[in-house]
Structures are given as C-alpha cells and as structure tokens.
C-alpha cells in the first residue's frame, strides 16, 4: 500500500508542478505534458513485472500485439497512412498489456478478464453493454460540451476512437489495476485495499485531462471538471472492467469518442 500511494504522491506532485508551475515537457502545453508524464510512468512500471514474472503465454502475447496494432490503425483516421505519432502509444499499449497479463497469470483469482468468457454469446453481451453505456455517456458528454453540434459520421471517427478505446483503457486503467495488484502481491482483502484499486483505476486518468481547465478557468472549474469526468467516464469504465470485462469498457470508451468526433469533429 505504501508503494502505491507513494507513487501516486509523486505523480500528484508532478501534476501540480505541470499545472501551476513551469514544468513542461518540451513545447507541450500543460495537459499534453500531464499525458506524457503518466505515459512515461506506466511504461516504467510495466517493465518491473515483466522482469520479475516474465512474459505471459503465447496467446496473451498475441493479444497484446493485436492491441498495439489497433492503436497503430487509429492513426489512419488522421492521415490515412501510418501516423508515426501513434507508434509510441502502440508500444506503450503493448508493454502495458504484456505486463498486465503477466501479473494476472501470477494472481488469477484477482485478475480482470479481457472477455468474461470465450463464448460468442459473452462477446455479444460485452459489446451490447459497452454500446449502451457508451451511448448514454456520449450523449451526456455532448450535452455538457455546450458546443454547436453538427453530425458528420465518417470512417475516420471510428478509427481514431480506437486510440482512447484501446490505449487508455489498457495503459491507464487495466494496467494500473494490475500494477496495484502486483504491489499488493495479489492480496486484496481490506476495504482500504479495494478503495485503492478503484482510486488508481479512476483518478490518475481523470487528472491528466484537466490541467488546461485549471489554467484557463480557475481552481473551482478544474475541481468541478475532475468530479464530472470521474462520474461520467472514470467510474463507469472502471465498473465495466471490474464487474464485466475489459472489452466492454473499451467498447464504451470508443463509442463515447465516436459520438464526440461525429458531432464535434476530430481534433487536429
């Protein structure tokens, strides 16, 4: 527990300096720097269980490669060719997926499931649940945006949505759960331990969305944004991962982004 909260304290300190100080990564803005900080953090953490536990089995290695490939494919929605900016994200996704499966192999009783079970019926159920949650959260997200809505459905919206749907759900949610499980040596018994797992699956990912909100609209707006993002995205996706499976959360997250991109456009 001490390791987990110490690592979060380090991240929170970096987040604070990025948001309210002059700490930036290159020419990136505050929010982009926060994203980069968490990405570097999970990449470093992923190496530890891979060194200690070794690679997962061949099936999980294949799934990890597929997840990384999906992030590469997301880049085609921006340039209709390989978007080299996606390659680092694909590598991070691959490493985090490998580390996640490695931890889950060591602690199968606490592991998240990629898919509830291998049946077609289970897969259809996960997709249906993800679609339903994604449509609800995506609709609320549009309502809260306060922007003019113009519907334009394009293949690019679906491709680009693979990035948050896969990369963020693996690297910033499922893997952080696995990293906590690794630190706890698979023992999750107390209410404090369960709270810690929920917290780490939700809060770090929420925080990295908010630095520019703090800078542009002030402390109250930034804190309000954290609460809204937690309720609207962080908690629902974490619940899907823990109570259903990772695929359902990926689908829900992807649907939210497809809806956003179709009505508000794809950010350049």
Coordinates of C-alpha atoms in Angstrom, one line a residue:
X1 CA 0.0 0.0 0.0
X2 CA 2.8 2.4 0.9
X3 CA 4.4 1.9 -2.5
X4 CA 1.2 2.5 -4.4
X5 CA 0.4 5.8 -2.5
X6 CA 4.0 7.0 -2.7
X7 CA 4.0 6.5 -6.5
X8 CA 0.6 8.4 -6.7
X9 CA 2.1 11.2 -4.5
X10 CA 5.0 11.6 -6.9
X11 CA 2.6 11.7 -9.8
X12 CA 0.4 14.3 -8.0
X13 CA 3.4 16.4 -7.3
X14 CA 4.4 16.4 -11.0
X15 CA 0.8 17.1 -12.0
X16 CA 0.8 20.1 -9.6
X17 CA 4.0 21.5 -11.0
X18 CA 2.9 20.9 -14.6
X19 CA -0.4 22.6 -13.9
X20 CA 0.6 25.5 -11.7
X21 CA 4.3 25.8 -12.2
X22 CA 6.6 25.9 -15.2
X23 CA 7.2 22.2 -15.6
X24 CA 6.5 21.2 -19.2
X25 CA 7.8 18.5 -21.5
X26 CA 9.3 20.2 -24.5
X27 CA 7.0 22.7 -26.1
X28 CA 3.9 20.8 -25.0
X29 CA 1.1 22.5 -23.1
X30 CA 0.1 21.6 -19.5
X31 CA -2.5 18.9 -20.4
X32 CA -0.2 17.3 -23.1
X33 CA 2.6 17.3 -20.6
X34 CA 0.4 15.6 -18.0
X35 CA -0.5 12.9 -20.5
X36 CA 3.2 12.4 -21.3
X37 CA 4.1 12.2 -17.6
X38 CA 1.6 9.4 -17.0
X39 CA 2.6 7.6 -20.2
X40 CA 6.2 7.6 -19.1
X41 CA 5.2 6.5 -15.6
X42 CA 3.2 3.4 -16.8
X43 CA 5.9 2.5 -19.2
X44 CA 8.5 2.4 -16.4
X45 CA 6.1 0.5 -14.1
X46 CA 5.4 -2.1 -16.9
X47 CA 9.0 -3.2 -17.0
X48 CA 9.1 -4.3 -13.4
X49 CA 6.5 -7.2 -13.5
X50 CA 7.9 -8.3 -16.9
X51 CA 11.4 -8.6 -15.5
X52 CA 10.1 -10.3 -12.3
X53 CA 7.4 -12.5 -13.7
X54 CA 8.5 -12.9 -17.3
X55 CA 6.3 -12.8 -20.4
X56 CA 2.8 -14.2 -20.4
X57 CA 1.8 -17.1 -22.5
X58 CA 1.8 -17.1 -26.3
X59 CA -2.0 -16.4 -26.5
X60 CA -1.6 -13.3 -24.3
X61 CA 1.4 -12.1 -26.3
X62 CA -0.6 -12.4 -29.4
X63 CA -3.5 -10.4 -27.9
X64 CA -1.0 -7.7 -26.7
X65 CA 0.4 -7.4 -30.2
X66 CA -3.1 -7.1 -31.6
X67 CA -4.0 -4.3 -29.1
X68 CA -0.8 -2.4 -30.1
X69 CA -1.7 -2.9 -33.8
X70 CA -5.2 -1.4 -33.2
X71 CA -3.5 1.8 -31.8
X72 CA -1.4 2.0 -34.9
X73 CA -4.5 1.6 -37.1
X74 CA -6.1 4.5 -35.2
X75 CA -3.5 6.8 -36.8
X76 CA -5.0 6.1 -40.2
X77 CA -8.1 8.1 -39.2
X78 CA -5.9 11.2 -39.0
X79 CA -3.6 10.9 -42.1
X80 CA -5.0 7.9 -44.0
X81 CA -1.5 6.4 -43.6
X82 CA 0.7 5.4 -40.8
X83 CA 0.8 8.2 -38.2
X84 CA 4.2 7.9 -36.6
X85 CA 3.0 9.7 -33.5
X86 CA 0.8 6.7 -32.7
X87 CA 3.8 4.3 -32.7
X88 CA 5.0 5.3 -29.2
X89 CA 1.4 4.8 -27.9
X90 CA 1.2 1.4 -29.6
X91 CA 4.5 0.4 -27.9
X92 CA 3.2 1.6 -24.5
X93 CA 0.0 -0.3 -25.1
X94 CA 1.9 -3.5 -26.0
X95 CA 4.2 -3.2 -22.9
X96 CA 1.3 -2.5 -20.5
X97 CA -0.8 -5.3 -21.9
X98 CA 2.1 -7.8 -21.6
X99 CA 2.8 -6.6 -18.0
X100 CA -0.9 -6.8 -17.2
X101 CA -1.3 -10.4 -18.4
X102 CA 2.0 -11.3 -16.6
X103 CA 0.5 -10.1 -13.3
X104 CA -2.8 -11.7 -13.9
X105 CA -1.1 -15.0 -14.6
X106 CA 0.5 -14.8 -11.2
X107 CA -2.7 -13.8 -9.4
X108 CA -5.6 -15.3 -11.5
X109 CA -8.1 -15.0 -8.6
X110 CA -8.0 -11.2 -8.7
X111 CA -7.4 -10.8 -12.4
X112 CA -9.6 -8.6 -14.7
X113 CA -11.0 -10.5 -17.6
X114 CA -10.3 -9.4 -21.1
X115 CA -13.6 -11.1 -22.0
X116 CA -16.0 -12.6 -19.5
X117 CA -15.7 -15.9 -21.2
X118 CA -14.8 -17.2 -24.6
X119 CA -18.3 -17.8 -25.9
X120 CA -19.8 -15.8 -28.8
X121 CA -22.8 -15.0 -26.5
X122 CA -20.5 -13.5 -23.9
X123 CA -18.7 -11.4 -26.5
X124 CA -22.0 -10.1 -27.9
X125 CA -23.1 -9.3 -24.4
X126 CA -20.0 -7.3 -23.6
X127 CA -20.3 -5.4 -26.9
X128 CA -24.0 -4.7 -26.2
X129 CA -23.3 -3.5 -22.6
X130 CA -20.4 -1.3 -23.9
X131 CA -22.6 0.2 -26.6
X132 CA -25.4 1.0 -24.1
X133 CA -23.0 2.6 -21.6
X134 CA -21.1 4.5 -24.4
X135 CA -24.3 5.9 -25.9
X136 CA -25.5 7.2 -22.6
X137 CA -22.2 8.7 -21.5
X138 CA -21.5 10.0 -25.0
X139 CA -24.9 11.8 -25.1
X140 CA -24.3 13.4 -21.7
X141 CA -20.9 14.4 -22.9
X142 CA -22.3 16.2 -25.9
X143 CA -24.9 18.0 -23.7
X144 CA -22.2 19.2 -21.3
X145 CA -19.9 20.4 -24.1
X146 CA -22.1 23.4 -24.8
X147 CA -20.8 23.5 -28.4
X148 CA -22.7 23.7 -31.6
X149 CA -23.5 20.1 -32.8
X150 CA -23.1 19.2 -36.5
X151 CA -23.5 15.5 -37.3
X152 CA -20.9 14.1 -39.7
X153 CA -20.3 10.4 -39.5
X154 CA -17.0 9.3 -41.1
X155 CA -14.8 6.2 -41.0
X156 CA -12.1 8.4 -39.5
X157 CA -14.2 8.9 -36.3
X158 CA -14.3 5.2 -35.8
X159 CA -10.6 4.7 -36.5
X160 CA -9.4 7.5 -34.2
X161 CA -11.7 6.3 -31.4
X162 CA -9.6 3.1 -31.3
X163 CA -6.8 5.1 -29.6
X164 CA -8.7 6.1 -26.4
X165 CA -10.7 2.9 -26.5
X166 CA -7.7 0.7 -26.5
X167 CA -4.6 2.7 -25.4
X168 CA -6.3 4.5 -22.5
X169 CA -8.3 1.5 -21.2
X170 CA -5.2 -0.7 -21.2
X171 CA -2.4 1.6 -20.2
X172 CA -4.2 4.0 -17.8
X173 CA -6.8 1.7 -16.3
X174 CA -6.4 -2.0 -16.6
X175 CA -2.6 -1.9 -16.2
X176 CA -2.8 0.5 -13.2
X177 CA -5.1 -2.1 -11.6
X178 CA -2.5 -4.8 -12.4
X179 CA 0.3 -2.7 -11.1
X180 CA -1.5 -2.2 -7.8
X181 CA -2.3 -5.9 -7.7
X182 CA 1.4 -6.6 -8.2
X183 CA 2.4 -4.2 -5.3
X184 CA -0.2 -5.9 -3.1
X185 CA 1.2 -9.4 -4.1
X186 CA -2.3 -10.4 -5.1
X187 CA -3.8 -9.9 -1.7
X188 CA -6.8 -7.6 -1.9
X189 CA -8.8 -8.1 1.3
X190 CA -9.4 -4.9 3.2
X191 CA -11.7 -2.0 2.3
X192 CA -8.7 0.2 2.1
X193 CA -7.1 -2.1 -0.5
X194 CA -10.3 -2.2 -2.5
X195 CA -10.6 1.6 -2.4
X196 CA -7.0 2.0 -3.5
X197 CA -7.7 -0.2 -6.6
X198 CA -10.8 1.8 -7.5
X199 CA -9.0 5.1 -6.9
X200 CA -6.0 4.2 -9.1
X201 CA -8.2 2.9 -11.9
X202 CA -10.0 6.3 -12.0
X203 CA -8.2 9.3 -10.6
X204 CA -4.8 9.4 -12.5
X205 CA -6.6 9.1 -15.8
X206 CA -9.1 11.7 -14.9
X207 CA -6.4 14.2 -13.7
X208 CA -4.5 14.2 -16.9
X209 CA -7.5 15.7 -18.7
X210 CA -7.7 18.7 -16.5
X211 CA -4.6 20.9 -16.4
X212 CA -5.7 23.3 -19.1
X213 CA -9.1 23.6 -17.4
X214 CA -7.4 24.7 -14.2
X215 CA -5.2 27.2 -16.1
X216 CA -8.0 28.7 -18.3
X217 CA -11.0 28.7 -15.9
X218 CA -9.6 28.5 -12.4
X219 CA -9.5 26.2 -9.4
X220 CA -13.2 25.7 -8.9
X221 CA -13.8 24.9 -12.6
X222 CA -10.9 22.5 -12.6
X223 CA -12.1 20.6 -9.5
X224 CA -15.6 20.5 -11.0
X225 CA -14.2 19.0 -14.1
X226 CA -12.5 16.3 -12.1
X227 CA -15.8 15.4 -10.4
X228 CA -17.7 15.4 -13.7
X229 CA -15.1 13.3 -15.5
X230 CA -15.0 10.8 -12.6
X231 CA -18.8 10.4 -12.6
X232 CA -19.3 10.4 -16.3
X233 CA -16.3 8.4 -17.5
X234 CA -13.8 7.2 -14.9
X235 CA -16.3 5.3 -12.7
X236 CA -18.5 3.7 -15.4
X237 CA -15.4 2.4 -17.3
X238 CA -13.8 1.1 -14.1
X239 CA -17.0 -0.6 -13.1
X240 CA -17.2 -2.3 -16.5
X241 CA -13.7 -3.5 -16.3
X242 CA -14.1 -4.9 -12.8
X243 CA -17.7 -6.2 -12.9
X244 CA -17.9 -7.3 -16.6
X245 CA -14.6 -7.3 -18.6
X246 CA -12.1 -5.0 -20.3
X247 CA -13.7 -5.4 -23.8
X248 CA -16.9 -3.8 -22.6
X249 CA -15.0 -0.8 -21.2
X250 CA -13.1 -0.5 -24.5
X251 CA -16.3 -0.5 -26.5
X252 CA -18.0 2.0 -24.2
X253 CA -15.0 4.4 -24.3
X254 CA -14.7 4.0 -28.0
X255 CA -18.4 4.8 -28.5
X256 CA -18.2 7.9 -26.4
X257 CA -15.4 9.2 -28.7
X258 CA -17.1 8.2 -31.9
X259 CA -20.1 10.2 -30.8
X260 CA -17.9 13.2 -29.9
X261 CA -15.9 13.1 -33.1
X262 CA -19.1 12.7 -35.2
X263 CA -20.7 15.8 -33.7
X264 CA -17.8 18.0 -32.7
X265 CA -15.1 16.9 -35.2
X266 CA -11.8 15.2 -34.7
X267 CA -9.2 17.4 -33.0
X268 CA -6.1 18.0 -35.2

